[in-house]
Coordinates of C-alpha atoms in Angstrom, one line a residue:
Chain A
X1 CA -23.4 -31.3 -23.1
X2 CA -20.6 -31.7 -20.5
X3 CA -18.0 -29.5 -22.1
X4 CA -21.4 -26.3 -22.3
X5 CA -21.8 -27.0 -18.6
X6 CA -18.2 -27.2 -17.0
X7 CA -17.4 -23.1 -17.5
X8 CA -20.5 -22.4 -16.1
X9 CA -20.3 -24.4 -13.0
X10 CA -17.2 -23.3 -13.1
X11 CA -17.6 -19.9 -12.9
X12 CA -20.9 -20.3 -11.0
X13 CA -18.1 -22.0 -8.4
X14 CA -16.2 -19.1 -8.7
X15 CA -18.5 -16.8 -7.4
X16 CA -19.8 -18.9 -5.0
X17 CA -15.5 -18.8 -4.0
X18 CA -15.3 -14.8 -3.7
X19 CA -18.2 -14.8 -1.7
X20 CA -16.2 -16.9 1.1
X21 CA -12.7 -15.7 0.7
X22 CA -14.4 -12.1 1.7
X23 CA -13.9 -10.8 -1.9
X24 CA -17.8 -9.1 -1.7
X25 CA -17.2 -8.2 1.7
X26 CA -18.4 -4.3 2.7
X27 CA -14.5 -2.9 3.0
X28 CA -14.2 -0.8 6.4
X29 CA -12.3 1.9 7.0
X30 CA -9.7 0.8 10.2
X31 CA -11.7 1.2 13.2
X32 CA -8.4 1.0 15.6
X33 CA -7.0 5.0 14.7
X34 CA -10.8 6.3 14.4
X35 CA -11.0 6.2 17.8
X36 CA -8.6 9.4 18.0
X37 CA -10.1 11.1 16.1
X38 CA -11.8 13.8 16.9
X39 CA -15.5 13.9 16.8
X40 CA -16.5 15.7 13.3
X41 CA -13.1 15.3 11.7
X42 CA -13.1 12.0 10.0
X43 CA -11.6 12.6 6.4
X44 CA -14.6 12.1 3.5
X45 CA -16.8 10.4 6.6
X46 CA -18.5 13.3 9.2
X47 CA -21.5 14.8 8.6
X48 CA -21.8 13.0 5.1
X49 CA -22.2 9.3 6.7
X50 CA -22.3 10.0 10.2
X51 CA -24.9 12.6 12.5
X52 CA -23.2 14.8 14.8
X53 CA -25.6 16.7 17.9
X54 CA -26.7 16.5 21.1
X55 CA -28.0 13.2 22.4
X56 CA -31.7 14.0 23.3
X57 CA -32.8 10.8 25.0
X58 CA -31.0 7.3 26.2
X59 CA -33.5 4.1 26.3
X60 CA -31.6 1.6 28.5
X61 CA -34.1 -0.8 28.0
X62 CA -34.3 -0.8 24.1
X63 CA -30.2 -0.2 24.0
X64 CA -31.1 3.5 22.1
X65 CA -29.6 6.1 21.6
X66 CA -32.1 10.1 20.1
X67 CA -29.3 12.5 18.9
X68 CA -30.9 15.6 18.0
X69 CA -29.7 17.4 14.9
X70 CA -29.8 20.4 13.8
X71 CA -33.3 20.1 13.2
X72 CA -33.5 16.6 12.6
X73 CA -33.8 13.7 15.4
X74 CA -32.8 10.2 14.4
X75 CA -32.6 7.3 16.8
X76 CA -29.8 4.3 16.9
X77 CA -29.9 1.0 18.0
X78 CA -26.3 0.4 19.7
X79 CA -25.6 -2.9 20.4
X80 CA -22.7 -5.5 21.4
X81 CA -20.7 -4.3 18.9
X82 CA -21.0 -0.8 18.7
X83 CA -17.2 0.8 19.4
X84 CA -18.0 4.2 21.8
X85 CA -15.4 6.2 22.1
X86 CA -14.6 9.1 24.5
X87 CA -13.0 12.2 22.5
X88 CA -10.9 14.0 25.2
X89 CA -8.8 16.1 23.0
X90 CA -10.9 18.6 23.7
X91 CA -9.7 18.6 27.1
X92 CA -6.1 17.3 25.8
X93 CA -5.9 14.1 27.0
X94 CA -6.4 10.5 25.1
X95 CA -9.3 9.0 24.1
X96 CA -11.0 6.4 26.0
X97 CA -13.3 3.5 25.5
X98 CA -16.9 3.7 26.9
X99 CA -19.8 1.9 27.0
X100 CA -23.7 2.9 27.2
X101 CA -23.2 5.0 30.2
X102 CA -21.4 7.7 28.6
X103 CA -24.2 8.3 26.5
X104 CA -26.2 10.9 28.9
X105 CA -28.4 13.6 27.6
X106 CA -27.0 16.8 25.8
X107 CA -23.6 15.7 25.3
X108 CA -22.4 16.0 22.0
X109 CA -21.6 13.1 20.0
X110 CA -20.8 11.9 16.2
X111 CA -23.0 9.0 15.8
X112 CA -21.7 6.4 11.5
X113 CA -24.2 3.7 10.7
X114 CA -23.9 0.3 10.3
X115 CA -26.4 0.4 7.6
X116 CA -25.8 4.3 5.6
X117 CA -28.5 3.9 4.0
X118 CA -31.9 2.7 6.7
X119 CA -29.1 4.4 9.6
X120 CA -31.0 2.2 12.5
X121 CA -28.1 0.4 13.5
X122 CA -24.9 2.3 15.4
X123 CA -21.5 1.1 14.7
X124 CA -19.6 3.2 16.6
X125 CA -20.2 6.4 18.6
X126 CA -17.8 9.1 19.2
X127 CA -18.9 11.3 22.8
X128 CA -17.0 14.3 23.4
X129 CA -15.8 15.2 26.1
X130 CA -15.0 19.1 26.4
X131 CA -14.2 19.3 30.5
Chain B
X1 CA 18.5 -7.4 -2.9
X2 CA 21.4 -5.6 -1.5
X3 CA 23.4 -2.4 -3.3
X4 CA 21.3 -2.2 -5.9
X5 CA 18.8 1.6 -6.2
X6 CA 15.7 1.6 -6.5
X7 CA 13.6 5.0 -7.2
X8 CA 10.2 6.1 -9.0
X9 CA 9.1 9.8 -9.9
X10 CA 5.2 10.0 -10.9
X11 CA 5.0 11.2 -14.8
X12 CA 4.1 15.1 -14.3
X13 CA 7.1 15.5 -11.5
X14 CA 8.6 17.8 -14.4
X15 CA 6.7 21.4 -14.0
X16 CA 5.9 20.0 -10.2
X17 CA 9.9 20.5 -10.0
X18 CA 9.6 23.9 -11.2
X19 CA 6.7 24.4 -9.0
X20 CA 9.6 23.2 -6.5
X21 CA 11.8 25.3 -6.6
X22 CA 14.3 23.0 -7.0
X23 CA 15.9 24.7 -10.4
X24 CA 18.9 26.7 -10.7
X25 CA 17.9 29.8 -12.1
X26 CA 14.3 31.0 -13.1
X27 CA 13.2 30.8 -16.7
X28 CA 11.7 33.1 -18.7
X29 CA 10.6 29.8 -21.2
X30 CA 9.4 28.0 -18.0
X31 CA 5.5 26.0 -19.0
X32 CA 2.7 27.2 -17.1
X33 CA 2.1 25.1 -13.8
X34 CA -0.9 23.0 -14.4
X35 CA -3.2 23.0 -10.7
X36 CA -2.7 18.8 -10.8
X37 CA 0.9 18.6 -11.5
X38 CA 1.6 21.9 -8.3
X39 CA -1.3 19.3 -6.3
X40 CA 1.5 16.2 -7.3
X41 CA 4.1 18.4 -6.3
X42 CA 2.6 19.5 -3.3
X43 CA 1.9 16.1 -1.9
X44 CA 5.4 15.5 -2.8
X45 CA 7.1 17.8 -0.2
X46 CA 4.9 16.7 2.3
X47 CA 5.1 12.5 2.2
X48 CA 8.7 13.4 2.0
X49 CA 9.2 16.1 4.6
X50 CA 5.6 16.4 6.9
X51 CA 5.8 15.1 10.4
X52 CA 2.8 16.1 11.2
X53 CA 4.0 17.7 14.6
X54 CA 4.7 14.2 15.6
X55 CA 7.6 11.7 15.8
X56 CA 9.8 13.1 13.1
X57 CA 8.9 10.0 11.0
X58 CA 7.2 11.5 7.2
X59 CA 5.5 9.5 5.1
X60 CA 8.8 8.3 3.7
X61 CA 10.5 7.2 6.4
X62 CA 9.0 3.9 5.9
X63 CA 8.5 4.5 2.1
X64 CA 12.1 5.4 0.9
X65 CA 11.8 5.8 -2.4
X66 CA 15.5 4.7 -2.8
X67 CA 13.9 1.6 -2.6
X68 CA 10.3 1.8 -4.7
X69 CA 8.9 3.5 -1.3
X70 CA 9.2 0.5 0.4
X71 CA 11.6 -0.5 2.7
X72 CA 13.9 -3.8 3.6
X73 CA 16.5 -5.5 6.3
X74 CA 19.2 -4.4 3.9
X75 CA 18.6 -1.1 3.9
X76 CA 17.4 -0.2 7.3
X77 CA 21.0 -1.3 8.2
X78 CA 22.7 1.7 6.1
X79 CA 21.0 4.3 8.4
X80 CA 21.9 6.3 10.8
X81 CA 21.4 5.0 14.6
X82 CA 18.9 9.1 15.2
X83 CA 16.6 8.1 11.8
X84 CA 13.6 8.7 12.9
X85 CA 12.5 5.0 12.2
X86 CA 14.1 4.2 14.7
X87 CA 12.4 6.2 17.1
X88 CA 11.7 3.1 19.3
X89 CA 15.2 2.8 20.0
X90 CA 15.5 6.9 21.4
X91 CA 12.4 8.0 22.4
X92 CA 11.6 6.8 26.0
X93 CA 7.5 7.5 25.6
X94 CA 7.6 5.4 23.0
X95 CA 9.6 2.7 24.7
X96 CA 7.4 -0.3 24.3
X97 CA 4.4 -1.0 22.4
X98 CA 5.0 1.0 20.0
X99 CA 8.4 -0.5 17.8
X100 CA 9.9 -3.6 18.2
X101 CA 13.4 -2.9 17.2
X102 CA 14.3 -6.8 17.1
X103 CA 11.9 -7.3 13.8
X104 CA 12.5 -4.4 12.8
X105 CA 16.2 -5.1 12.0
X106 CA 16.2 -8.3 11.5
X107 CA 13.3 -8.4 9.1
X108 CA 11.8 -5.2 7.7
X109 CA 8.7 -5.4 10.2
X110 CA 6.1 -2.0 11.7
X111 CA 4.4 -2.7 13.9
X112 CA 0.2 -2.1 13.7
X113 CA -2.3 -1.9 16.0
X114 CA -5.1 -2.9 13.9
X115 CA -7.3 -4.7 15.7
X116 CA -7.3 -1.8 19.0
X117 CA -5.4 0.1 20.8
X118 CA -7.2 -1.1 24.5
X119 CA -3.8 -3.7 25.1
X120 CA -0.8 -2.7 23.6
X121 CA 1.5 -5.2 24.7
X122 CA -0.5 -8.5 23.4
X123 CA -2.5 -7.1 20.5
X124 CA -0.7 -6.1 17.7
X125 CA 0.6 -7.3 14.1
X126 CA 3.8 -6.8 12.6
X127 CA 3.8 -6.2 8.8
X128 CA 6.4 -5.7 5.9
X129 CA 6.0 -2.1 4.1
X130 CA 4.1 -1.9 0.6
X131 CA 4.9 -0.7 -1.9
X132 CA 2.9 2.3 -2.7
X133 CA 3.5 2.3 -6.6
X134 CA 0.5 2.1 -9.7
X135 CA -2.5 2.8 -6.5
X136 CA -3.9 3.6 -9.8
X137 CA -4.1 0.6 -10.7
X138 CA -4.8 -1.5 -7.6
X139 CA -6.7 0.0 -4.8
X140 CA -10.9 -0.4 -6.6
X141 CA -13.1 -3.0 -6.0
X142 CA -16.8 -2.7 -6.3
X143 CA -17.3 -1.8 -2.4
X144 CA -14.6 1.0 -3.0
X145 CA -11.0 1.5 -2.0
X146 CA -8.8 -1.0 -0.2
X147 CA -6.0 0.0 1.1
X148 CA -2.9 -1.4 3.2
X149 CA -2.5 -5.3 3.5
X150 CA -5.7 -6.2 4.6
X151 CA -7.4 -3.7 2.2
X152 CA -8.5 -2.0 5.6
X153 CA -6.0 0.7 6.5
X154 CA -7.2 3.4 5.6
X155 CA -9.8 5.4 8.9
X156 CA -13.1 7.3 8.3
X157 CA -14.7 6.4 4.8
X158 CA -11.8 3.5 4.0
X159 CA -9.8 5.6 1.1
X160 CA -6.3 6.5 -0.2
X161 CA -7.2 10.2 0.7
X162 CA -8.3 8.8 4.2
X163 CA -4.4 6.5 5.3
X164 CA -2.4 9.3 5.8
X165 CA -5.0 10.0 8.9
X166 CA -4.7 6.7 10.7
X167 CA -1.2 6.5 9.4
X168 CA -0.1 9.7 11.8
X169 CA -2.0 8.4 14.7
X170 CA -0.7 4.8 13.7
X171 CA 3.9 5.8 13.5
X172 CA 4.2 9.6 13.6
X173 CA 2.7 10.1 17.5
X174 CA 5.3 11.3 20.1
X175 CA 3.3 9.5 22.6
X176 CA 1.1 6.1 23.5
X177 CA -2.0 8.7 24.5
X178 CA -2.3 9.7 20.5
X179 CA -3.6 13.3 21.7
X180 CA -4.8 15.4 18.2
X181 CA -2.8 18.8 19.2
X182 CA -0.6 17.5 21.2
X183 CA 1.2 14.0 19.9
X184 CA 0.8 15.4 16.1
X185 CA -1.6 17.2 14.7
X186 CA -3.6 15.6 11.7
X187 CA -3.7 16.5 7.8
X188 CA -5.6 19.1 6.6
X189 CA -8.2 18.8 3.9
X190 CA -5.0 20.3 1.4
X191 CA -3.1 17.9 2.9
X192 CA -4.8 15.4 2.1
X193 CA -5.7 15.9 -0.9
X194 CA -2.5 16.4 -1.7
X195 CA -0.8 13.9 -0.5
X196 CA -3.4 11.0 -3.1
X197 CA -2.4 12.9 -5.5
X198 CA 1.5 12.2 -5.3
X199 CA 0.9 8.2 -4.5
X200 CA -1.4 8.7 -7.3
X201 CA 1.1 9.4 -9.9
X202 CA 3.7 6.7 -9.0
X203 CA 4.2 4.1 -11.2
X204 CA 2.1 2.7 -13.9
X205 CA -1.5 3.7 -14.7
X206 CA -2.6 1.8 -16.1
X207 CA -2.1 -2.7 -16.2
X208 CA -0.5 -4.5 -19.6
X209 CA -1.9 -7.1 -22.0
X210 CA -0.9 -9.8 -21.2
X211 CA 0.6 -12.1 -23.4
X212 CA 3.5 -10.0 -23.6
X213 CA 5.9 -11.3 -27.1
X214 CA 8.0 -12.2 -24.8
X215 CA 12.1 -13.1 -25.9
X216 CA 13.3 -15.7 -23.3
X217 CA 12.1 -19.2 -23.3
X218 CA 11.7 -19.4 -19.7
X219 CA 10.1 -16.2 -18.8
X220 CA 8.0 -16.9 -21.7
X221 CA 7.1 -20.5 -20.3
X222 CA 7.0 -18.8 -17.4
X223 CA 3.9 -16.7 -18.9
X224 CA 2.2 -19.0 -20.3
X225 CA 1.9 -21.5 -17.2
X226 CA 1.1 -17.9 -15.6
X227 CA -2.0 -17.5 -17.4
X228 CA -2.8 -20.8 -17.6
X229 CA -6.1 -21.0 -15.4
X230 CA -5.4 -24.8 -14.9
X231 CA -1.9 -24.7 -14.1
X232 CA -0.2 -21.9 -12.4
X233 CA -3.6 -19.9 -11.9
X234 CA -1.6 -17.0 -11.4
X235 CA -4.2 -15.2 -13.5
X236 CA -7.3 -15.5 -11.9
X237 CA -6.8 -12.9 -8.6
X238 CA -3.0 -11.4 -10.8
X239 CA -5.1 -10.7 -13.6
X240 CA -2.3 -9.0 -15.9
X241 CA 0.7 -9.3 -13.3
X242 CA -1.6 -6.9 -11.8
X243 CA -4.1 -6.6 -8.5
X244 CA -7.5 -7.2 -9.9
X245 CA -9.4 -10.7 -10.0
X246 CA -11.0 -12.5 -12.5
X247 CA -13.7 -13.6 -10.1
X248 CA -17.3 -16.1 -12.2
X249 CA -15.9 -14.2 -15.6
X250 CA -16.0 -11.2 -14.0
X251 CA -14.4 -8.4 -12.9
X252 CA -13.7 -8.0 -9.6
X253 CA -11.2 -5.8 -8.7
X254 CA -8.9 -5.4 -6.2
X255 CA -10.5 -7.8 -3.7
X256 CA -8.6 -10.3 -0.1
X257 CA -8.0 -13.1 0.1
X258 CA -7.5 -15.8 2.8
X259 CA -4.4 -17.6 0.8
X260 CA -2.7 -19.3 4.4
X261 CA 0.9 -17.2 4.4
X262 CA -0.1 -16.3 8.2
X263 CA -0.2 -20.7 8.2
X264 CA 3.4 -21.2 7.0
X265 CA 5.8 -22.7 8.5
X266 CA 9.3 -21.5 10.1
X267 CA 7.8 -17.3 9.5
X268 CA 10.9 -15.5 10.1
X269 CA 10.4 -13.6 12.3
X270 CA 8.6 -16.0 14.5
X271 CA 11.5 -17.8 15.0
X272 CA 12.8 -15.0 16.8
X273 CA 11.8 -15.3 20.8
X274 CA 9.4 -12.3 20.9
X275 CA 5.6 -11.8 20.8
X276 CA 4.6 -12.1 17.3
X277 CA 0.4 -13.0 17.0
X278 CA -1.7 -14.5 14.9
X279 CA -2.5 -11.4 11.8
X280 CA -5.9 -11.8 11.4
X281 CA -6.0 -9.3 7.8
X282 CA -9.7 -7.7 7.5
X283 CA -11.8 -5.6 9.7
X284 CA -12.5 -6.7 13.6
X285 CA -12.0 -9.4 14.3
X286 CA -10.2 -10.5 11.8
X287 CA -11.3 -12.8 8.4
X288 CA -8.0 -13.7 8.0
X289 CA -8.0 -12.5 4.2
X290 CA -5.1 -10.3 3.2
X291 CA -5.2 -7.7 -0.1
X292 CA -4.1 -9.1 -3.7
X293 CA -0.4 -7.0 -4.5
X294 CA 0.0 -6.3 -7.9
X295 CA 2.8 -8.3 -9.5
X296 CA 4.7 -6.4 -12.1
X297 CA 6.9 -4.8 -9.4
X298 CA 7.1 -7.2 -7.0
X299 CA 10.6 -8.5 -8.4
X300 CA 12.3 -5.4 -7.1
X301 CA 9.6 -4.7 -3.9
X302 CA 10.7 -8.1 -1.6
X303 CA 10.4 -9.0 1.0
X304 CA 7.3 -11.0 0.2
X305 CA 3.5 -10.8 2.2
X306 CA 2.6 -8.6 4.9
X307 CA 4.4 -10.5 7.0
X308 CA 8.4 -10.0 5.1
X309 CA 8.1 -13.9 5.2
X310 CA 10.2 -15.1 2.0
X311 CA 13.0 -13.0 0.7
X312 CA 12.4 -13.9 -3.2
X313 CA 10.4 -14.2 -6.1
X314 CA 10.9 -17.2 -6.6
X315 CA 10.3 -17.6 -2.7
X316 CA 7.2 -15.6 -3.4
X317 CA 5.9 -18.5 -6.3
X318 CA 7.0 -21.4 -4.4
X319 CA 4.4 -21.0 -1.7
X320 CA 1.5 -21.1 -4.0
X321 CA 2.8 -24.8 -4.5
X322 CA 3.1 -25.5 -0.5
X323 CA 0.7 -26.8 1.6
X324 CA -0.2 -23.7 3.6
X325 CA -1.6 -22.6 0.6
X326 CA -3.1 -25.6 -1.4
X327 CA -5.0 -25.9 3.3
X328 CA -6.0 -22.9 3.1
X329 CA -9.6 -21.4 1.9
X330 CA -8.2 -20.3 -1.2
X331 CA -5.9 -23.3 -2.2
X332 CA -9.3 -25.7 -1.8
X333 CA -11.7 -23.8 -3.8
X334 CA -8.5 -23.9 -6.5
X335 CA -8.4 -27.1 -6.2
X336 CA -11.8 -27.5 -5.7
X337 CA -12.8 -26.1 -9.2
X338 CA -9.7 -28.7 -11.2
X339 CA -10.9 -31.7 -12.9
X340 CA -8.5 -33.5 -10.3
X341 CA -9.0 -32.2 -7.5
X342 CA -5.2 -29.7 -7.4
X343 CA -4.9 -26.6 -6.7
X344 CA -1.8 -24.9 -7.5
X345 CA 1.2 -28.1 -8.3
X346 CA 4.2 -26.3 -10.1
X347 CA 7.7 -28.5 -10.2
X348 CA 10.8 -26.2 -9.6
X349 CA 11.2 -25.5 -13.3
X350 CA 8.1 -23.8 -13.6
X351 CA 8.6 -22.4 -10.3
X352 CA 11.1 -21.0 -11.6
X353 CA 10.1 -20.1 -14.8
X354 CA 6.9 -18.1 -14.1
X355 CA 9.6 -16.2 -11.5
X356 CA 11.6 -15.5 -14.6
X357 CA 8.5 -14.0 -16.5
X358 CA 7.8 -12.0 -12.8
X359 CA 11.5 -10.5 -12.6
X360 CA 11.5 -9.2 -16.9
X361 CA 7.6 -7.5 -16.1
X362 CA 9.1 -5.8 -14.2
X363 CA 12.1 -4.7 -15.7
X364 CA 10.3 -4.0 -18.9
X365 CA 8.8 -1.4 -15.7
X366 CA 12.0 -0.3 -14.6
X367 CA 12.7 0.4 -18.7
X368 CA 9.5 2.2 -18.8
X369 CA 10.2 4.8 -16.2
X370 CA 13.4 5.7 -16.7
X371 CA 12.8 6.5 -20.0
X372 CA 10.4 8.6 -19.4
X373 CA 12.5 10.5 -16.7
X374 CA 15.5 10.2 -18.9
X375 CA 12.4 11.6 -21.5
X376 CA 11.9 14.8 -18.8
X377 CA 15.2 15.4 -18.1
X378 CA 15.9 16.2 -21.7
X379 CA 13.4 19.3 -21.7
X380 CA 15.1 20.9 -18.9
X381 CA 17.1 23.6 -20.4
X382 CA 20.9 24.1 -19.2
X383 CA 20.1 26.5 -16.7
X384 CA 17.7 23.9 -15.1
X385 CA 20.2 21.6 -14.0
X386 CA 19.5 20.8 -10.9
X387 CA 16.5 19.7 -12.1
X388 CA 17.4 17.5 -14.6
X389 CA 20.7 16.1 -12.2
X390 CA 16.9 15.1 -9.8
X391 CA 15.6 13.2 -12.4
X392 CA 18.7 12.2 -13.6
X393 CA 19.0 10.2 -10.6
X394 CA 16.0 8.5 -10.5
X395 CA 16.2 7.2 -13.8
X396 CA 19.2 5.1 -13.0
X397 CA 18.2 4.3 -9.8
X398 CA 15.1 2.2 -12.0
X399 CA 18.0 1.5 -14.4
X400 CA 20.0 0.0 -11.4
X401 CA 17.0 -1.9 -10.6
X402 CA 16.3 -3.8 -13.5
X403 CA 20.0 -4.9 -13.9
X404 CA 19.5 -6.2 -9.8
X405 CA 16.9 -7.6 -11.0
X406 CA 17.8 -9.6 -13.8
X407 CA 21.0 -10.7 -12.0
X408 CA 19.6 -11.8 -9.6
X409 CA 17.9 -14.1 -11.8
X410 CA 20.6 -15.5 -14.5
X411 CA 18.4 -13.7 -17.3
X412 CA 19.1 -11.3 -20.3
X413 CA 23.6 -10.7 -19.8
X414 CA 22.4 -9.7 -22.8
X415 CA 20.3 -7.0 -21.8
X416 CA 21.9 -6.3 -18.2
X417 CA 24.9 -5.0 -20.7
X418 CA 22.9 -2.6 -21.8
X419 CA 21.6 -1.4 -19.3
X420 CA 24.6 -1.0 -17.0
X421 CA 25.7 0.8 -20.2
X422 CA 22.3 2.9 -19.5
X423 CA 23.5 3.7 -15.9
X424 CA 26.6 5.1 -17.3
X425 CA 25.5 7.5 -19.5
X426 CA 22.9 8.9 -17.1
X427 CA 25.6 9.2 -14.4
X428 CA 28.0 10.9 -17.0
X429 CA 24.9 13.3 -17.4
X430 CA 24.3 14.4 -14.4
X431 CA 28.1 15.4 -14.6
X432 CA 28.3 17.9 -18.0
X433 CA 28.2 20.7 -18.3
X434 CA 27.4 20.9 -22.1
X435 CA 26.7 17.1 -22.8
X436 CA 23.4 16.0 -21.0
X437 CA 21.3 16.3 -23.8
X438 CA 23.3 14.1 -26.1
X439 CA 24.3 12.3 -23.7
X440 CA 20.6 11.5 -22.0
X441 CA 19.8 10.8 -25.7
X442 CA 22.6 7.9 -26.0
X443 CA 20.8 6.1 -22.3
X444 CA 17.7 6.0 -23.9
X445 CA 19.0 4.3 -27.2
X446 CA 21.4 2.1 -24.5
X447 CA 17.8 1.4 -22.9
X448 CA 16.0 0.6 -25.9
X449 CA 18.7 -1.9 -26.5
X450 CA 17.8 -3.4 -23.6
X451 CA 14.1 -3.5 -24.5
X452 CA 14.6 -5.2 -27.7
X453 CA 16.2 -7.7 -25.9
X454 CA 13.4 -8.7 -23.8
X455 CA 10.2 -8.0 -25.8
X456 CA 9.6 -8.4 -29.3
X457 CA 7.8 -5.9 -31.1
X458 CA 3.8 -5.1 -31.0
X459 CA 3.5 -4.5 -27.1

């Protein structure tokens, strides 16, 4: 009886350890270089796992951003972990780190979701600076 | 391992080489080029020649074909001062916070801003250059692809295809502003497809099936220790000496672990007065885990670990015997599953035996790759001499790698002799006008003789 349980326990513990050690963590693209990729040009990501559109509304109190993408309106939560970048590649200047106050109505943005299925929390937002 | 030569060409390179126009003369019997081979050939051309409008570096600046698609201090010492690798030494815009020339030259370390670009002076890591062999077998996980030392090397969707975009931004830029269209251009879709195809074509396409019927006494014992989940425990994370783990009885694919490499005392780079911040691995901020590399290619692709902390394969095996590993989350976990509460505890003879096993399987891979290249070179006609010569040079490099790997471990002198003979025959074949095919066949026979000294029938 004891011999039969030991391998099972061992397998269970290895499974638990796999979680602890990071073996089942979600894969992330390297965010560090992501900031320099112009809005809409992230391979395999832009417009597949992101939304590109104009800022329709910003709720500072609720810390939400509403983006109009063609005829769809999507509202997403901005958290302290959300990266906001000012994409100035169109004016041939470097990308800057932005903040919630840079999210203004009418600006063109790309939003990547932390939760791709439910699309409620933004992982990063690129804000296009064209002038 | 100074002095040895290295190199691996993709298995589907023959038509790709032809497509690249390397042949001396057009040949009416030229085989049709299939689209995938053409893509691989295009990827090769981009990998080694395309600077993307940046500072002069290409992918091949760091991933050197002659060093098994990695780079090491011994090779760096042979490069001219104006090699693009040293761009931080001659481009004033990159003098600060782009590379650390001392750490690059002394330890083969490359600067990466994995946790962001907001504090270039103090927020960076120094990492070695991983080889890009056998990627088909080593980057897939149930959670998606894992690339680079910490498994999160690619931006965008995190795929191997997207990896080049991040590499261009990090390493190819003319200035630290990193403005696309000014400091570099980003790869277009066609280039990303080609680069991915080329990289996936390099090296092994499948994992070994252990145990192998090895002939060497010490290497055989090393294999047994490697496979013993109560002794070496290597096979748990490096199944079949590859990059995939078996956890909880299930295939976990390519996984990340915190093995405590960052806790090693006396890490070479940190013995200098240079700033070497802690590398926190996967994610931002990192969770301390790093990605599992394949081991078949390990013996001829040192230095080892993400920080090039250890120079020899014996030292790399011994790492798992030390306190840094055994006090790490991975080491403590292994201890928790051990009836005697031991993580990994090997004696010196056992460490050398596991390393001998790794040296032998590396050499078997060298022989496989070299023989394959020889077969491809043999197929070329008299009028395709230049194409054949390119393959023969790579075949000689592979065989030379096998010689160096065995000799450094004082293993199988009989096999070394046959491999050296094969190198001489390949070099003769490269020079020969009329005896090329005969010499190639003799070289293949010499490699077969070497192989039969390493491994018995059945595998």
